[in-house]
Amino acid sequence: MGLKPILATADGNIAVDNIADGLARMGVKVVRVGRPEKIQEKLEEVTLDNLLRKKKARVEEQLAQSLERSKEEALEKRISELAQLPVASFAQKLQGLDIGMHTAGTLDELLKHIAAKEAACEESCRDQTLAARPEHVVEAEKRKKKQEERREEQELMHEILQEAEVICAQMITAGGGLLAKLGGFHGVLVDEVAQATELTAIVPIVQRGCERLVLTGDHCQLPPTVQSAE
């Protein structure tokens, strides 16, 4: 129907868990949003926190692989450059790095050894430069790094929520800022609505907005949380 993601809510966390559990069993791509301690353990795999941890791990692995490839490419490039050096310059390079001809059995191995030692020297120089920075500079960079990490985390959460078919959250949670960046939803389901007060029920509707609204609940089975004698 092209409605994804749909927002499914209820007044209580157990009701929201039941929705998420049923959808997950059906193979629907569901994300359970909320405080981890309020969510049943069996739903850990579909919680936003767990999905975020997995996505961050994949991103970090991809970055590590990319960095390793960059190092290998830089090393190969340097080996190629060294191979083009005149004999006199090559001998001077060996002397400058305190490398003897006996360190490798072939020219290729010697070139790799030189390139690797140069890279190690450059990395050592960078580490010394970083260690010599004033304390206020270090603290400023730490704050900047934390801000970047928070921004990246927010972007990853936004991606996870956008990719979901159904987002399950308790009514008040659905009205929070976490889902604000998604804009209005095509469809919102409010389950066990007879248990919720009017003010609670309109939170996800007003705060998130929707094109289609479905209210479900059996007032005979689950009486309202607030009753009036009038």
PDB file of C-alpha atoms in Angstrom:
ATOM      1  CA  MET A   1       0.000   0.000   0.000  1.00  0.00           C
ATOM      2  CA  GLY A   2       3.041   2.248   0.166  1.00  0.00           C
ATOM      3  CA  LEU A   3       2.243   3.376   3.695  1.00  0.00           C
ATOM      4  CA  LYS A   4       5.488   2.492   5.439  1.00  0.00           C
ATOM      5  CA  PRO A   5       6.497   3.203   8.009  1.00  0.00           C
ATOM      6  CA  ILE A   6       3.234   2.839   9.929  1.00  0.00           C
ATOM      7  CA  LEU A   7       3.125   3.962  13.549  1.00  0.00           C
ATOM      8  CA  ALA A   8       1.518   1.462  15.945  1.00  0.00           C
ATOM      9  CA  THR A   9       0.862   2.670  19.486  1.00  0.00           C
ATOM     10  CA  ALA A  10      -0.968   1.807  22.682  1.00  0.00           C
ATOM     11  CA  ASP A  11      -1.237   3.304  26.143  1.00  0.00           C
ATOM     12  CA  GLY A  12       0.651   0.461  27.841  1.00  0.00           C
ATOM     13  CA  ASN A  13       4.036  -1.037  27.007  1.00  0.00           C
ATOM     14  CA  ILE A  14       2.709  -4.613  27.193  1.00  0.00           C
ATOM     15  CA  ALA A  15       0.155  -3.858  24.493  1.00  0.00           C
ATOM     16  CA  VAL A  16       2.859  -2.307  22.313  1.00  0.00           C
ATOM     17  CA  ASP A  17       5.064  -5.360  22.898  1.00  0.00           C
ATOM     18  CA  ASN A  18       2.221  -7.636  21.814  1.00  0.00           C
ATOM     19  CA  ILE A  19       1.854  -5.713  18.552  1.00  0.00           C
ATOM     20  CA  ALA A  20       5.602  -5.819  17.894  1.00  0.00           C
ATOM     21  CA  ASP A  21       5.833  -9.519  18.769  1.00  0.00           C
ATOM     22  CA  GLY A  22       2.990 -10.467  16.452  1.00  0.00           C
ATOM     23  CA  LEU A  23       4.391  -8.454  13.561  1.00  0.00           C
ATOM     24  CA  ALA A  24       7.907  -9.832  14.059  1.00  0.00           C
ATOM     25  CA  ARG A  25       6.537 -13.400  13.981  1.00  0.00           C
ATOM     26  CA  MET A  26       4.844 -12.573  10.660  1.00  0.00           C
ATOM     27  CA  GLY A  27       8.151 -11.390   9.187  1.00  0.00           C
ATOM     28  CA  VAL A  28       7.221  -7.710   9.160  1.00  0.00           C
ATOM     29  CA  LYS A  29      10.162  -5.344   9.502  1.00  0.00           C
ATOM     30  CA  VAL A  30       9.253  -3.836  12.851  1.00  0.00           C
ATOM     31  CA  VAL A  31      11.171  -1.519  15.199  1.00  0.00           C
ATOM     32  CA  ARG A  32      10.213  -1.329  18.868  1.00  0.00           C
ATOM     33  CA  VAL A  33      10.977   2.143  20.239  1.00  0.00           C
ATOM     34  CA  GLY A  34      11.168   2.798  23.957  1.00  0.00           C
ATOM     35  CA  ARG A  35      13.237   2.411  27.099  1.00  0.00           C
ATOM     36  CA  PRO A  36      14.934  -1.034  27.061  1.00  0.00           C
ATOM     37  CA  GLU A  37      13.919  -1.823  30.646  1.00  0.00           C
ATOM     38  CA  LYS A  38      10.251  -1.345  29.688  1.00  0.00           C
ATOM     39  CA  ILE A  39      10.411  -3.785  26.772  1.00  0.00           C
ATOM     40  CA  GLN A  40      10.135  -7.565  27.085  1.00  0.00           C
ATOM     41  CA  GLU A  41      13.405  -9.460  26.602  1.00  0.00           C
ATOM     42  CA  LYS A  42      12.007 -11.567  23.785  1.00  0.00           C
ATOM     43  CA  LEU A  43      11.758  -8.409  21.661  1.00  0.00           C
ATOM     44  CA  GLU A  44      15.390  -7.374  22.102  1.00  0.00           C
ATOM     45  CA  GLU A  45      16.223  -8.206  18.475  1.00  0.00           C
ATOM     46  CA  VAL A  46      13.751  -5.624  17.161  1.00  0.00           C
ATOM     47  CA  THR A  47      14.404  -2.832  19.667  1.00  0.00           C
ATOM     48  CA  LEU A  48      15.832   0.410  18.342  1.00  0.00           C
ATOM     49  CA  ASP A  49      18.757   0.211  20.776  1.00  0.00           C
ATOM     50  CA  ASN A  50      19.769  -3.258  19.594  1.00  0.00           C
ATOM     51  CA  LEU A  51      19.353  -2.413  15.916  1.00  0.00           C
ATOM     52  CA  LEU A  52      21.446   0.722  16.464  1.00  0.00           C
ATOM     53  CA  ARG A  53      24.262  -1.271  18.098  1.00  0.00           C
ATOM     54  CA  LYS A  54      24.328  -3.694  15.163  1.00  0.00           C
ATOM     55  CA  LYS A  55      24.267  -0.918  12.582  1.00  0.00           C
ATOM     56  CA  LYS A  56      27.088   0.947  14.354  1.00  0.00           C
ATOM     57  CA  ALA A  57      29.151  -2.252  14.436  1.00  0.00           C
ATOM     58  CA  ARG A  58      28.641  -2.735  10.676  1.00  0.00           C
ATOM     59  CA  VAL A  59      29.594   0.879   9.971  1.00  0.00           C
ATOM     60  CA  GLU A  60      32.714   0.614  12.134  1.00  0.00           C
ATOM     61  CA  GLU A  61      33.704  -2.619  10.384  1.00  0.00           C
ATOM     62  CA  GLN A  62      33.249  -0.994   6.976  1.00  0.00           C
ATOM     63  CA  LEU A  63      35.333   2.005   8.059  1.00  0.00           C
ATOM     64  CA  ALA A  64      38.089  -0.281   9.354  1.00  0.00           C
ATOM     65  CA  GLN A  65      38.125  -2.199   6.066  1.00  0.00           C
ATOM     66  CA  SER A  66      38.186   1.047   4.087  1.00  0.00           C
ATOM     67  CA  LEU A  67      41.080   2.350   6.195  1.00  0.00           C
ATOM     68  CA  GLU A  68      42.996  -0.887   5.707  1.00  0.00           C
ATOM     69  CA  ARG A  69      42.470  -0.712   1.932  1.00  0.00           C
ATOM     70  CA  SER A  70      43.664   2.913   1.919  1.00  0.00           C
ATOM     71  CA  LYS A  71      46.826   1.926   3.792  1.00  0.00           C
ATOM     72  CA  GLU A  72      47.488  -0.921   1.374  1.00  0.00           C
ATOM     73  CA  GLU A  73      46.947   1.353  -1.627  1.00  0.00           C
ATOM     74  CA  ALA A  74      49.252   4.008  -0.156  1.00  0.00           C
ATOM     75  CA  LEU A  75      51.889   1.347   0.504  1.00  0.00           C
ATOM     76  CA  GLU A  76      51.677   0.011  -3.055  1.00  0.00           C
ATOM     77  CA  LYS A  77      51.940   3.539  -4.439  1.00  0.00           C
ATOM     78  CA  ARG A  78      55.019   4.265  -2.330  1.00  0.00           C
ATOM     79  CA  ILE A  79      56.635   0.980  -3.408  1.00  0.00           C
ATOM     80  CA  SER A  80      56.100   1.976  -7.031  1.00  0.00           C
ATOM     81  CA  GLU A  81      57.681   5.391  -6.363  1.00  0.00           C
ATOM     82  CA  LEU A  82      60.665   3.828  -4.617  1.00  0.00           C
ATOM     83  CA  ALA A  83      61.224   1.496  -7.548  1.00  0.00           C
ATOM     84  CA  GLN A  84      61.675   4.539  -9.812  1.00  0.00           C
ATOM     85  CA  LEU A  85      64.408   6.116  -7.659  1.00  0.00           C
ATOM     86  CA  PRO A  86      67.951   6.392  -9.068  1.00  0.00           C
ATOM     87  CA  VAL A  87      70.494   4.069  -7.456  1.00  0.00           C
ATOM     88  CA  ALA A  88      72.203   6.902  -5.549  1.00  0.00           C
ATOM     89  CA  SER A  89      68.917   8.170  -4.113  1.00  0.00           C
ATOM     90  CA  PHE A  90      67.876   4.640  -3.230  1.00  0.00           C
ATOM     91  CA  ALA A  91      71.126   4.027  -1.338  1.00  0.00           C
ATOM     92  CA  GLN A  92      70.662   7.338   0.484  1.00  0.00           C
ATOM     93  CA  LYS A  93      67.121   6.289   1.438  1.00  0.00           C
ATOM     94  CA  LEU A  94      68.457   3.038   2.890  1.00  0.00           C
ATOM     95  CA  GLN A  95      71.055   4.889   4.911  1.00  0.00           C
ATOM     96  CA  GLY A  96      68.536   7.464   6.185  1.00  0.00           C
ATOM     97  CA  LEU A  97      66.207   4.750   7.436  1.00  0.00           C
ATOM     98  CA  ASP A  98      69.100   2.683   8.819  1.00  0.00           C
ATOM     99  CA  ILE A  99      68.236  -0.267   6.587  1.00  0.00           C
ATOM    100  CA  GLY A 100      70.892  -2.640   5.324  1.00  0.00           C
ATOM    101  CA  MET A 101      70.738  -4.616   2.105  1.00  0.00           C
ATOM    102  CA  HIS A 102      70.732  -7.821   4.171  1.00  0.00           C
ATOM    103  CA  THR A 103      67.241  -7.116   5.550  1.00  0.00           C
ATOM    104  CA  ALA A 104      65.490  -8.598   2.526  1.00  0.00           C
ATOM    105  CA  GLY A 105      66.273 -11.327   0.082  1.00  0.00           C
ATOM    106  CA  THR A 106      64.672  -9.732  -2.986  1.00  0.00           C
ATOM    107  CA  LEU A 107      64.227  -6.208  -4.289  1.00  0.00           C
ATOM    108  CA  ASP A 108      60.442  -6.403  -3.881  1.00  0.00           C
ATOM    109  CA  GLU A 109      60.791  -7.394  -0.237  1.00  0.00           C
ATOM    110  CA  LEU A 110      63.291  -4.591   0.328  1.00  0.00           C
ATOM    111  CA  LEU A 111      60.941  -2.032  -1.236  1.00  0.00           C
ATOM    112  CA  LYS A 112      58.061  -3.239   0.945  1.00  0.00           C
ATOM    113  CA  HIS A 113      60.274  -3.044   4.015  1.00  0.00           C
ATOM    114  CA  ILE A 114      61.287   0.537   3.202  1.00  0.00           C
ATOM    115  CA  ALA A 115      57.712   1.664   2.511  1.00  0.00           C
ATOM    116  CA  ALA A 116      56.468   0.037   5.728  1.00  0.00           C
ATOM    117  CA  LYS A 117      59.215   1.645   7.795  1.00  0.00           C
ATOM    118  CA  GLU A 118      58.471   5.059   6.282  1.00  0.00           C
ATOM    119  CA  ALA A 119      54.785   4.641   7.145  1.00  0.00           C
ATOM    120  CA  ALA A 120      55.690   3.656  10.722  1.00  0.00           C
ATOM    121  CA  CYS A 121      57.929   6.711  11.076  1.00  0.00           C
ATOM    122  CA  GLU A 122      55.167   9.008   9.787  1.00  0.00           C
ATOM    123  CA  GLU A 123      52.640   7.481  12.192  1.00  0.00           C
ATOM    124  CA  SER A 124      55.080   7.917  15.100  1.00  0.00           C
ATOM    125  CA  CYS A 125      55.560  11.580  14.184  1.00  0.00           C
ATOM    126  CA  ARG A 126      51.792  12.117  14.082  1.00  0.00           C
ATOM    127  CA  ASP A 127      51.417  10.500  17.513  1.00  0.00           C
ATOM    128  CA  GLN A 128      54.123  12.754  18.960  1.00  0.00           C
ATOM    129  CA  THR A 129      52.451  15.821  17.467  1.00  0.00           C
ATOM    130  CA  LEU A 130      49.101  14.824  18.951  1.00  0.00           C
ATOM    131  CA  ALA A 131      50.662  14.146  22.355  1.00  0.00           C
ATOM    132  CA  ALA A 132      52.243  17.612  22.367  1.00  0.00           C
ATOM    133  CA  ARG A 133      48.954  19.474  21.960  1.00  0.00           C
ATOM    134  CA  PRO A 134      47.863  21.872  24.748  1.00  0.00           C
ATOM    135  CA  GLU A 135      45.240  20.500  27.147  1.00  0.00           C
ATOM    136  CA  HIS A 136      42.543  22.963  26.064  1.00  0.00           C
ATOM    137  CA  VAL A 137      42.988  21.857  22.449  1.00  0.00           C
ATOM    138  CA  VAL A 138      42.639  18.198  23.453  1.00  0.00           C
ATOM    139  CA  GLU A 139      39.466  18.922  25.441  1.00  0.00           C
ATOM    140  CA  ALA A 140      37.983  20.930  22.563  1.00  0.00           C
ATOM    141  CA  GLU A 141      38.659  18.076  20.146  1.00  0.00           C
ATOM    142  CA  LYS A 142      37.090  15.575  22.567  1.00  0.00           C
ATOM    143  CA  ARG A 143      33.935  17.684  22.761  1.00  0.00           C
ATOM    144  CA  LYS A 144      33.835  17.997  18.990  1.00  0.00           C
ATOM    145  CA  LYS A 145      34.281  14.234  18.607  1.00  0.00           C
ATOM    146  CA  LYS A 146      31.417  13.538  21.037  1.00  0.00           C
ATOM    147  CA  GLN A 147      29.167  15.943  19.126  1.00  0.00           C
ATOM    148  CA  GLU A 148      30.025  14.202  15.854  1.00  0.00           C
ATOM    149  CA  GLU A 149      29.341  10.787  17.411  1.00  0.00           C
ATOM    150  CA  ARG A 150      25.933  11.968  18.665  1.00  0.00           C
ATOM    151  CA  ARG A 151      25.098  13.403  15.253  1.00  0.00           C
ATOM    152  CA  GLU A 152      26.144  10.187  13.505  1.00  0.00           C
ATOM    153  CA  GLU A 153      24.114   8.151  16.004  1.00  0.00           C
ATOM    154  CA  GLN A 154      21.040  10.275  15.320  1.00  0.00           C
ATOM    155  CA  GLU A 155      21.515   9.762  11.581  1.00  0.00           C
ATOM    156  CA  LEU A 156      21.811   5.990  12.018  1.00  0.00           C
ATOM    157  CA  MET A 157      18.644   5.879  14.149  1.00  0.00           C
ATOM    158  CA  HIS A 158      16.828   7.924  11.510  1.00  0.00           C
ATOM    159  CA  GLU A 159      17.909   5.438   8.829  1.00  0.00           C
ATOM    160  CA  ILE A 160      16.705   2.479  10.923  1.00  0.00           C
ATOM    161  CA  LEU A 161      13.312   4.088  11.489  1.00  0.00           C
ATOM    162  CA  GLN A 162      12.944   5.045   7.823  1.00  0.00           C
ATOM    163  CA  GLU A 163      13.682   1.480   6.730  1.00  0.00           C
ATOM    164  CA  ALA A 164      11.063  -0.007   9.087  1.00  0.00           C
ATOM    165  CA  GLU A 165       7.656  -1.125   7.880  1.00  0.00           C
ATOM    166  CA  VAL A 166       6.069  -0.590  11.301  1.00  0.00           C
ATOM    167  CA  ILE A 167       7.313   1.456  14.251  1.00  0.00           C
ATOM    168  CA  CYS A 168       5.889   0.397  17.618  1.00  0.00           C
ATOM    169  CA  ALA A 169       5.954   2.826  20.524  1.00  0.00           C
ATOM    170  CA  GLN A 170       3.960   3.729  23.610  1.00  0.00           C
ATOM    171  CA  MET A 171       1.721   6.775  22.999  1.00  0.00           C
ATOM    172  CA  ILE A 172       3.750   9.318  24.974  1.00  0.00           C
ATOM    173  CA  THR A 173       7.020   7.996  23.508  1.00  0.00           C
ATOM    174  CA  ALA A 174       5.559   8.359  20.016  1.00  0.00           C
ATOM    175  CA  GLY A 175       5.056  12.047  20.706  1.00  0.00           C
ATOM    176  CA  GLY A 176       8.722  12.604  21.565  1.00  0.00           C
ATOM    177  CA  GLY A 177      11.382  14.178  19.401  1.00  0.00           C
ATOM    178  CA  LEU A 178      12.881  10.862  18.301  1.00  0.00           C
ATOM    179  CA  LEU A 179      10.235  10.365  15.606  1.00  0.00           C
ATOM    180  CA  ALA A 180       9.906  14.044  14.706  1.00  0.00           C
ATOM    181  CA  LYS A 181      12.361  13.904  11.788  1.00  0.00           C
ATOM    182  CA  LEU A 182      10.224  11.291  10.051  1.00  0.00           C
ATOM    183  CA  GLY A 183       7.483  13.861   9.504  1.00  0.00           C
ATOM    184  CA  GLY A 184       3.858  12.813   9.293  1.00  0.00           C
ATOM    185  CA  PHE A 185       2.959   9.131   9.051  1.00  0.00           C
ATOM    186  CA  HIS A 186       0.780   7.693   6.300  1.00  0.00           C
ATOM    187  CA  GLY A 187      -0.981   5.544   8.871  1.00  0.00           C
ATOM    188  CA  VAL A 188      -1.295   5.450  12.662  1.00  0.00           C
ATOM    189  CA  LEU A 189      -2.796   2.570  14.645  1.00  0.00           C
ATOM    190  CA  VAL A 190      -3.915   3.178  18.235  1.00  0.00           C
ATOM    191  CA  ASP A 191      -4.584  -0.148  19.941  1.00  0.00           C
ATOM    192  CA  GLU A 192      -6.588  -0.662  23.163  1.00  0.00           C
ATOM    193  CA  VAL A 193      -7.758   2.909  22.764  1.00  0.00           C
ATOM    194  CA  ALA A 194     -10.551   2.347  25.298  1.00  0.00           C
ATOM    195  CA  GLN A 195      -7.883   2.081  28.004  1.00  0.00           C
ATOM    196  CA  ALA A 196      -6.329   5.448  27.188  1.00  0.00           C
ATOM    197  CA  THR A 197      -7.470   8.903  28.158  1.00  0.00           C
ATOM    198  CA  GLU A 198      -8.314  11.290  25.347  1.00  0.00           C
ATOM    199  CA  LEU A 199      -5.300  13.469  26.091  1.00  0.00           C
ATOM    200  CA  THR A 200      -2.944  10.469  25.875  1.00  0.00           C
ATOM    201  CA  ALA A 201      -4.538   9.135  22.703  1.00  0.00           C
ATOM    202  CA  ILE A 202      -4.184  12.386  20.772  1.00  0.00           C
ATOM    203  CA  VAL A 203      -0.442  12.708  21.505  1.00  0.00           C
ATOM    204  CA  PRO A 204       0.775  10.494  18.627  1.00  0.00           C
ATOM    205  CA  ILE A 205      -1.962  11.811  16.353  1.00  0.00           C
ATOM    206  CA  VAL A 206      -1.264  15.507  16.884  1.00  0.00           C
ATOM    207  CA  GLN A 207       2.490  15.327  17.427  1.00  0.00           C
ATOM    208  CA  ARG A 208       3.236  12.977  14.538  1.00  0.00           C
ATOM    209  CA  GLY A 209       0.301  13.592  12.224  1.00  0.00           C
ATOM    210  CA  CYS A 210      -1.181  10.990   9.897  1.00  0.00           C
ATOM    211  CA  GLU A 211      -3.178  10.504   6.724  1.00  0.00           C
ATOM    212  CA  ARG A 212      -5.076   7.455   7.994  1.00  0.00           C
ATOM    213  CA  LEU A 213      -6.019   6.686  11.583  1.00  0.00           C
ATOM    214  CA  VAL A 214      -7.260   3.371  12.993  1.00  0.00           C
ATOM    215  CA  LEU A 215      -8.600   3.173  16.549  1.00  0.00           C
ATOM    216  CA  THR A 216      -9.112  -0.322  18.003  1.00  0.00           C
ATOM    217  CA  GLY A 217     -10.181  -1.559  21.416  1.00  0.00           C
ATOM    218  CA  ASP A 218     -12.956  -3.481  23.121  1.00  0.00           C
ATOM    219  CA  HIS A 219     -14.403  -1.394  25.947  1.00  0.00           C
ATOM    220  CA  CYS A 220     -16.177  -4.449  27.319  1.00  0.00           C
ATOM    221  CA  GLN A 221     -12.971  -6.431  27.585  1.00  0.00           C
ATOM    222  CA  LEU A 222     -10.589  -3.640  28.644  1.00  0.00           C
ATOM    223  CA  PRO A 223     -12.363  -0.851  30.544  1.00  0.00           C
ATOM    224  CA  PRO A 224     -11.027   2.698  30.435  1.00  0.00           C
ATOM    225  CA  THR A 225      -8.238   3.608  32.814  1.00  0.00           C
ATOM    226  CA  VAL A 226     -10.176   6.713  33.933  1.00  0.00           C
ATOM    227  CA  GLN A 227     -13.868   6.340  34.712  1.00  0.00           C
ATOM    228  CA  SER A 228     -16.361   9.105  35.463  1.00  0.00           C
ATOM    229  CA  ALA A 229     -19.402   8.749  37.708  1.00  0.00           C
ATOM    230  CA  GLU A 230     -21.248  11.447  35.772  1.00  0.00           C
TER     231      GLU A 230
END
